[in-house]
Tab-separated table of C-alpha atoms and ligand atoms in Angstrom:
chain	number	residue	atom	x	y	z
B	1	UNK	CA	-32.436	35.941	-19.099
B	2	UNK	CA	-29.545	36.335	-21.986
B	3	UNK	CA	-28.576	32.690	-23.818
B	4	UNK	CA	-24.963	32.264	-23.482
B	5	UNK	CA	-23.940	31.102	-27.564
B	6	UNK	CA	-21.245	29.083	-27.450
B	7	UNK	CA	-21.348	27.578	-30.948
B	8	UNK	CA	-20.661	31.878	-31.214
B	9	UNK	CA	-18.116	32.022	-29.678
B	10	UNK	CA	-16.321	29.175	-30.060
B	11	UNK	CA	-16.202	30.711	-33.876
B	12	UNK	CA	-14.732	33.250	-32.936
B	13	UNK	CA	-12.045	31.460	-30.559
B	14	UNK	CA	-11.216	29.432	-33.448
B	15	UNK	CA	-10.823	32.675	-36.223
B	16	UNK	CA	-8.782	34.491	-32.566
B	17	UNK	CA	-6.402	31.616	-32.879
B	18	UNK	CA	-6.032	31.042	-37.479
B	19	UNK	CA	-5.625	35.037	-37.286
B	20	UNK	CA	-2.244	34.373	-34.851
B	21	UNK	CA	-1.483	30.720	-36.631
B	22	UNK	CA	-0.923	32.634	-40.320
B	23	UNK	CA	1.149	34.712	-38.086
B	24	UNK	CA	3.294	32.544	-36.544
B	25	UNK	CA	3.460	31.466	-40.196
B	26	UNK	CA	4.398	34.634	-42.142
B	27	UNK	CA	7.154	34.997	-39.040
B	28	UNK	CA	8.744	31.897	-41.020
B	29	UNK	CA	7.911	30.256	-37.138
B	30	UNK	CA	6.880	26.516	-37.560
B	31	UNK	CA	2.846	24.901	-38.064
B	32	UNK	CA	1.759	24.318	-34.516
B	33	UNK	CA	1.269	19.883	-34.944
B	34	UNK	CA	-1.239	17.680	-33.072
B	35	UNK	CA	-0.875	13.997	-32.702
B	36	UNK	CA	-4.369	12.304	-31.701
B	37	UNK	CA	-3.675	8.189	-30.487
B	38	UNK	CA	-7.346	7.075	-31.205
B	39	UNK	CA	-8.063	2.615	-30.201
B	40	UNK	CA	-10.657	1.277	-31.110
B	41	UNK	CA	-13.975	2.644	-33.248
B	42	UNK	CA	-16.201	3.528	-29.920
B	43	UNK	CA	-18.354	6.074	-32.103
B	44	UNK	CA	-18.480	8.497	-29.539
B	45	UNK	CA	-14.872	8.511	-30.032
B	46	UNK	CA	-14.761	8.452	-33.662
B	47	UNK	CA	-17.411	11.593	-33.370
B	48	UNK	CA	-14.836	12.954	-31.405
B	49	UNK	CA	-12.079	12.349	-32.860
B	50	UNK	CA	-12.813	13.661	-36.347
B	51	UNK	CA	-13.877	16.567	-34.763
B	52	UNK	CA	-10.848	17.475	-33.181
B	53	UNK	CA	-8.611	16.999	-36.781
B	54	UNK	CA	-10.809	18.803	-38.596
B	55	UNK	CA	-10.760	21.864	-36.320
B	56	UNK	CA	-7.005	21.916	-37.000
B	57	UNK	CA	-7.471	21.963	-40.628
B	58	UNK	CA	-9.681	25.172	-39.669
B	59	UNK	CA	-6.870	26.899	-38.097
B	60	UNK	CA	-4.128	26.290	-39.933
B	61	UNK	CA	-2.780	23.501	-37.396
B	62	UNK	CA	-1.212	20.397	-39.068
B	63	UNK	CA	-2.665	17.180	-37.595
B	64	UNK	CA	-1.409	13.931	-37.156
B	65	UNK	CA	-3.350	10.786	-36.460
B	66	UNK	CA	-2.360	7.708	-34.410
B	67	UNK	CA	-4.701	4.396	-35.038
B	68	UNK	CA	-4.521	1.031	-33.297
B	69	UNK	CA	-7.224	-1.769	-33.193
B	70	UNK	CA	-8.167	-3.096	-29.759
B	71	UNK	CA	-6.576	-5.487	-28.672
B	72	UNK	CA	-2.966	-3.088	-29.134
B	73	UNK	CA	-0.984	-4.460	-26.470
B	74	UNK	CA	0.024	-1.117	-22.851
B	75	UNK	CA	3.546	-1.821	-24.246
B	76	UNK	CA	3.057	-0.002	-27.875
B	77	UNK	CA	0.663	2.494	-26.794
B	78	UNK	CA	3.511	3.637	-24.112
B	79	UNK	CA	6.014	3.720	-27.352
B	80	UNK	CA	4.069	5.386	-29.012
B	81	UNK	CA	3.044	8.078	-26.219
B	82	UNK	CA	6.823	8.173	-25.715
B	83	UNK	CA	7.553	8.242	-29.254
B	84	UNK	CA	5.312	11.646	-29.616
B	85	UNK	CA	7.333	12.528	-26.627
B	86	UNK	CA	10.427	12.801	-28.423
B	87	UNK	CA	8.434	13.845	-31.747
B	88	UNK	CA	9.843	17.450	-31.541
B	89	UNK	CA	7.956	18.277	-35.359
B	90	UNK	CA	4.800	17.371	-32.419
B	91	UNK	CA	3.534	20.403	-30.088
B	92	UNK	CA	0.816	18.033	-28.089
B	93	UNK	CA	-0.594	15.033	-27.842
B	94	UNK	CA	-4.139	13.632	-26.541
B	95	UNK	CA	-4.869	9.693	-25.879
B	96	UNK	CA	-8.900	9.979	-26.528
B	97	UNK	CA	-9.860	7.993	-23.529
B	98	UNK	CA	-11.349	5.697	-22.833
B	99	UNK	CA	-9.190	2.865	-23.724
B	100	UNK	CA	-9.849	-1.898	-23.652
B	101	UNK	CA	-9.989	-2.157	-19.848
B	102	UNK	CA	-6.362	-4.556	-20.341
B	103	UNK	CA	-4.340	-0.547	-20.912
B	104	UNK	CA	-4.158	1.182	-17.847
B	105	UNK	CA	-5.195	4.998	-18.348
B	106	UNK	CA	-2.661	6.442	-15.647
B	107	UNK	CA	0.039	4.567	-16.724
B	108	UNK	CA	-0.908	6.105	-20.047
B	109	UNK	CA	-1.569	9.678	-18.574
B	110	UNK	CA	1.574	9.822	-16.849
B	111	UNK	CA	3.859	9.044	-19.552
B	112	UNK	CA	2.811	11.596	-21.325
B	113	UNK	CA	5.328	14.469	-21.606
B	114	UNK	CA	3.622	17.184	-19.147
B	115	UNK	CA	4.556	19.251	-21.631
B	116	UNK	CA	2.971	18.200	-24.786
B	117	UNK	CA	0.602	16.680	-22.746
B	118	UNK	CA	-2.745	19.873	-24.552
B	119	UNK	CA	-5.601	17.530	-22.469
B	120	UNK	CA	-3.883	18.356	-19.566
B	121	UNK	CA	-4.160	15.912	-17.185
B	122	UNK	CA	-1.181	14.531	-16.948
B	123	UNK	CA	-0.575	15.068	-12.604
B	124	UNK	CA	1.550	17.784	-12.974
B	125	UNK	CA	-0.882	19.620	-14.866
B	126	UNK	CA	-3.296	19.474	-12.451
B	127	UNK	CA	-1.409	20.058	-9.613
B	128	UNK	CA	-0.009	22.816	-11.411
B	129	UNK	CA	-3.452	24.011	-12.014
B	130	UNK	CA	-4.188	23.564	-8.438
B	131	UNK	CA	-1.384	25.582	-7.383
B	132	UNK	CA	-2.880	28.882	-9.474
B	133	UNK	CA	-0.145	28.203	-11.291
B	134	UNK	CA	0.535	28.350	-15.173
B	135	UNK	CA	-0.774	25.278	-16.050
B	136	UNK	CA	-2.129	22.894	-19.690
B	137	UNK	CA	-7.193	22.645	-18.205
B	138	UNK	CA	-8.718	20.415	-19.742
B	139	UNK	CA	-10.767	21.223	-22.883
B	140	UNK	CA	-15.092	21.102	-20.731
B	141	UNK	CA	-13.175	23.719	-18.248
B	142	UNK	CA	-10.761	25.799	-19.905
B	143	UNK	CA	-14.309	26.094	-21.832
B	144	UNK	CA	-16.465	27.400	-18.785
B	145	UNK	CA	-14.613	29.677	-17.665
B	146	UNK	CA	-14.030	30.959	-21.636
B	147	UNK	CA	-17.207	32.009	-21.951
B	148	UNK	CA	-17.698	32.578	-18.602
B	149	UNK	CA	-14.872	35.067	-19.098
B	150	UNK	CA	-16.728	36.635	-22.616
B	151	UNK	CA	-19.412	37.722	-21.630
B	152	UNK	CA	-18.097	39.395	-18.786
B	153	UNK	CA	-19.813	37.198	-15.949
B	154	UNK	CA	-19.539	38.698	-12.603
B	155	UNK	CA	-17.771	35.988	-9.852
B	156	UNK	CA	-16.147	37.754	-7.567
B	157	UNK	CA	-17.711	36.728	-4.781
B	158	UNK	CA	-20.484	34.729	-5.934
B	159	UNK	CA	-21.816	31.688	-4.387
B	160	UNK	CA	-21.107	28.949	-6.830
B	161	UNK	CA	-22.477	25.153	-6.343
B	162	UNK	CA	-21.027	22.020	-9.099
B	163	UNK	CA	-22.772	19.181	-9.262
B	164	UNK	CA	-20.709	16.003	-10.345
B	165	UNK	CA	-16.643	15.780	-8.989
B	166	UNK	CA	-15.388	14.015	-11.884
B	167	UNK	CA	-12.215	14.072	-12.470
B	168	UNK	CA	-12.100	15.317	-16.094
B	169	UNK	CA	-15.039	18.321	-14.584
B	170	UNK	CA	-16.675	18.675	-11.585
B	171	UNK	CA	-12.636	18.635	-9.176
B	172	UNK	CA	-11.152	21.476	-12.244
B	173	UNK	CA	-14.425	23.338	-12.225
B	174	UNK	CA	-14.552	23.396	-8.502
B	175	UNK	CA	-11.411	24.034	-8.320
B	176	UNK	CA	-10.779	26.733	-11.210
B	177	UNK	CA	-13.956	28.715	-9.396
B	178	UNK	CA	-12.669	29.143	-6.250
B	179	UNK	CA	-8.895	29.576	-6.886
B	180	UNK	CA	-7.782	34.003	-6.659
B	181	UNK	CA	-8.597	34.754	-10.094
B	182	UNK	CA	-11.362	36.083	-12.630
B	183	UNK	CA	-13.709	34.192	-13.689
B	184	UNK	CA	-12.940	32.895	-10.125
B	185	UNK	CA	-13.284	34.522	-5.817
B	186	UNK	CA	-16.212	31.879	-5.624
B	187	UNK	CA	-17.505	30.532	-2.891
B	188	UNK	CA	-17.833	27.389	-3.732
B	189	UNK	CA	-18.969	23.965	-2.950
B	190	UNK	CA	-18.853	20.274	-4.366
B	191	UNK	CA	-22.447	17.862	-4.419
B	192	UNK	CA	-21.614	14.103	-5.468
B	193	UNK	CA	-24.751	11.539	-5.573
B	194	UNK	CA	-23.794	11.593	-1.752
B	195	UNK	CA	-24.873	15.352	-0.849
B	196	UNK	CA	-27.593	15.704	1.732
B	197	UNK	CA	-30.011	18.455	0.847
B	198	UNK	CA	-28.952	18.915	-3.051
B	199	UNK	CA	-32.681	20.399	-4.340
B	200	UNK	CA	-31.315	22.888	-0.899
B	201	UNK	CA	-27.513	23.320	-2.813
B	202	UNK	CA	-28.859	24.155	-5.904
B	203	UNK	CA	-31.455	26.593	-4.677
B	204	UNK	CA	-29.537	29.086	-3.154
B	205	UNK	CA	-26.463	29.207	-5.538
B	206	UNK	CA	-25.479	31.740	-7.655
B	207	UNK	CA	-24.639	30.052	-10.287
B	208	UNK	CA	-24.935	26.034	-11.408
B	209	UNK	CA	-22.733	24.228	-13.110
B	210	UNK	CA	-24.554	20.380	-13.402
B	211	UNK	CA	-22.612	17.769	-14.257
B	212	UNK	CA	-23.417	15.106	-12.705
B	213	UNK	CA	-24.587	13.460	-16.869
B	214	UNK	CA	-27.691	12.420	-15.656
B	215	UNK	CA	-30.297	14.570	-18.496
B	216	UNK	CA	-32.785	17.404	-17.200
B	217	UNK	CA	-31.785	17.193	-13.485
B	218	UNK	CA	-32.180	20.444	-13.129
B	219	UNK	CA	-35.437	22.124	-12.623
B	220	UNK	CA	-37.825	25.075	-12.715
B	221	UNK	CA	-38.310	24.368	-8.388
B	222	UNK	CA	-34.125	24.286	-8.141
B	223	UNK	CA	-32.787	27.143	-9.062
B	224	UNK	CA	-33.289	30.439	-7.883
B	225	UNK	CA	-34.806	33.561	-10.002
B	226	UNK	CA	-31.301	34.789	-12.012
B	227	UNK	CA	-28.665	32.005	-11.667
B	228	UNK	CA	-26.353	31.659	-13.344
B	229	UNK	CA	-26.474	28.650	-15.290
B	230	UNK	CA	-24.276	26.301	-17.130
B	231	UNK	CA	-25.138	22.503	-18.031
B	232	UNK	CA	-22.306	19.819	-19.475
B	233	UNK	CA	-24.592	17.167	-19.647
B	234	UNK	CA	-24.506	16.273	-23.080
B	235	UNK	CA	-26.388	12.940	-23.367
B	236	UNK	CA	-27.866	11.208	-26.659
B	237	UNK	CA	-30.747	9.448	-26.037
B	238	UNK	CA	-33.412	8.161	-29.251
B	239	UNK	CA	-36.189	10.272	-30.637
B	240	UNK	CA	-37.921	9.545	-32.943
B	241	UNK	CA	-37.879	13.529	-33.082
B	242	UNK	CA	-35.487	14.097	-35.283
B	243	UNK	CA	-33.445	13.062	-39.233
B	244	UNK	CA	-30.480	10.435	-36.842
B	245	UNK	CA	-32.892	9.514	-34.219
B	246	UNK	CA	-30.678	10.512	-31.240
B	247	UNK	CA	-30.651	13.487	-29.619
B	248	UNK	CA	-28.635	16.155	-27.067
B	249	UNK	CA	-29.809	16.221	-23.904
B	250	UNK	CA	-28.438	18.451	-21.089
B	251	UNK	CA	-28.968	17.286	-17.274
B	252	UNK	CA	-30.889	21.004	-16.953
B	253	UNK	CA	-34.689	21.513	-17.945
B	254	UNK	CA	-33.614	23.490	-20.350
B	255	UNK	CA	-37.221	24.873	-21.125
B	256	UNK	CA	-38.263	25.714	-17.804
B	257	UNK	CA	-35.174	26.410	-15.689
B	258	UNK	CA	-34.150	28.978	-18.378
B	259	UNK	CA	-36.347	31.895	-17.497
B	260	UNK	CA	-35.421	32.080	-14.210
B	261	UNK	CA	-31.807	32.326	-15.257
B	262	UNK	CA	-29.881	35.508	-15.920
B	263	UNK	CA	-27.400	33.742	-18.176
B	264	UNK	CA	-28.407	29.878	-19.014
B	265	UNK	CA	-26.069	27.728	-21.788
B	266	UNK	CA	-28.303	25.701	-24.184
B	267	UNK	CA	-27.260	22.032	-24.901
B	268	UNK	CA	-26.832	21.583	-27.591
B	269	UNK	CA	-24.760	25.046	-29.067
B	270	UNK	CA	-23.525	25.990	-25.581
B	271	UNK	CA	-19.767	24.283	-22.532
B	272	UNK	CA	-19.793	21.290	-26.058
B	273	UNK	CA	-19.179	23.357	-28.341
B	274	UNK	CA	-16.216	24.990	-26.203
B	275	UNK	CA	-14.721	22.124	-25.619
B	276	UNK	CA	-12.283	21.643	-29.221
B	277	UNK	CA	-11.739	24.834	-29.150
B	278	UNK	CA	-10.584	24.705	-25.790
B	279	UNK	CA	-7.840	21.651	-26.919
B	280	UNK	CA	-6.465	24.576	-29.991
B	281	UNK	CA	-6.321	26.743	-27.386
B	282	UNK	CA	-4.075	24.504	-25.865
B	283	UNK	CA	-1.966	23.203	-28.424
B	284	UNK	CA	-1.387	27.058	-29.489
B	285	UNK	CA	0.336	27.324	-25.977
B	286	UNK	CA	2.807	24.643	-27.073
B	287	UNK	CA	4.313	25.556	-29.133
B	288	UNK	CA	4.066	28.822	-28.141
B	289	UNK	CA	6.038	27.108	-24.665
B	290	UNK	CA	3.875	29.381	-23.061
B	291	UNK	CA	3.163	26.950	-19.793
B	292	UNK	CA	6.360	25.629	-19.436
B	293	UNK	CA	8.913	27.895	-21.651
C	1	LIG	N1	-12.555	10.610	-23.987
C	1	LIG	C1	-13.970	11.550	-23.758
C	1	LIG	N2	-13.948	12.874	-23.713
C	1	LIG	C2	-12.489	13.274	-23.676
C	1	LIG	C3	-10.849	14.187	-23.729
C	1	LIG	O1	-11.034	15.232	-23.824
C	1	LIG	N3	-9.772	14.259	-23.573
C	1	LIG	C4	-9.383	12.980	-23.922
C	1	LIG	N4	-8.119	12.075	-24.483
C	1	LIG	N5	-10.414	11.275	-24.024
C	1	LIG	C5	-11.129	12.065	-24.040
């Protein structure tokens, strides 16, 4: 069994980006600049956005954080999106989700210029990804593909089950794994809460991508010998074993599943650490006009 070390790969990629930014600066090019919009004070969102801003500094990007209280109007937020679209110093930006109930997330996402949509949430980027065209791919699916690539895990012709059909993870990763590419070329089954014979489908799969958000759902009996297991779940549960009073649990019962696997991602230390570097990679692509020349 080989552990997929998200921490190491994320650090490698951050170093690669930092080198490239350094080189861009010596060539007199503009410093890549990411903006993040945060509405309200949701604890998880605060943590994620702080991590994104901090990572920008580590690779030499400029970053701007724009904050609003949770009573901000939809019109005000849409105006901010419009201003960011037109700000030539900003290469890419994100609006952290979830937004308060009185604001339409879809309206806000669709107001973002696809050329600056480094989250890859805009329908233009999702549509381009489905068509196999250059696109900003959202952070978690892009991070999973990067891990598979860097560990040279074969995917062509393999059976792959994706458990969970969210717009942010399940749907896009199922498309990426089945597209004509490397990694890709897998035969993908997308499972969800209405799937019959879920255990059997998982047990017959060469690659298991668990993104359903149910801690410890995948047990050893559901995994075939030699499978590749990618655990996307990160659920915070109370724990008296840690100083913080919380621990993170994946969707896979790691201790019993790991011995059966050829490769497995741990939680924490796997896919989760790749998401911020995926956002940084997208921001660099935006600054270099790689996706939309
Ligand atoms: N909320 C949870 N994950 C994400 C993400 O990747 N991007 C944004 N904008 N909001 C999120």
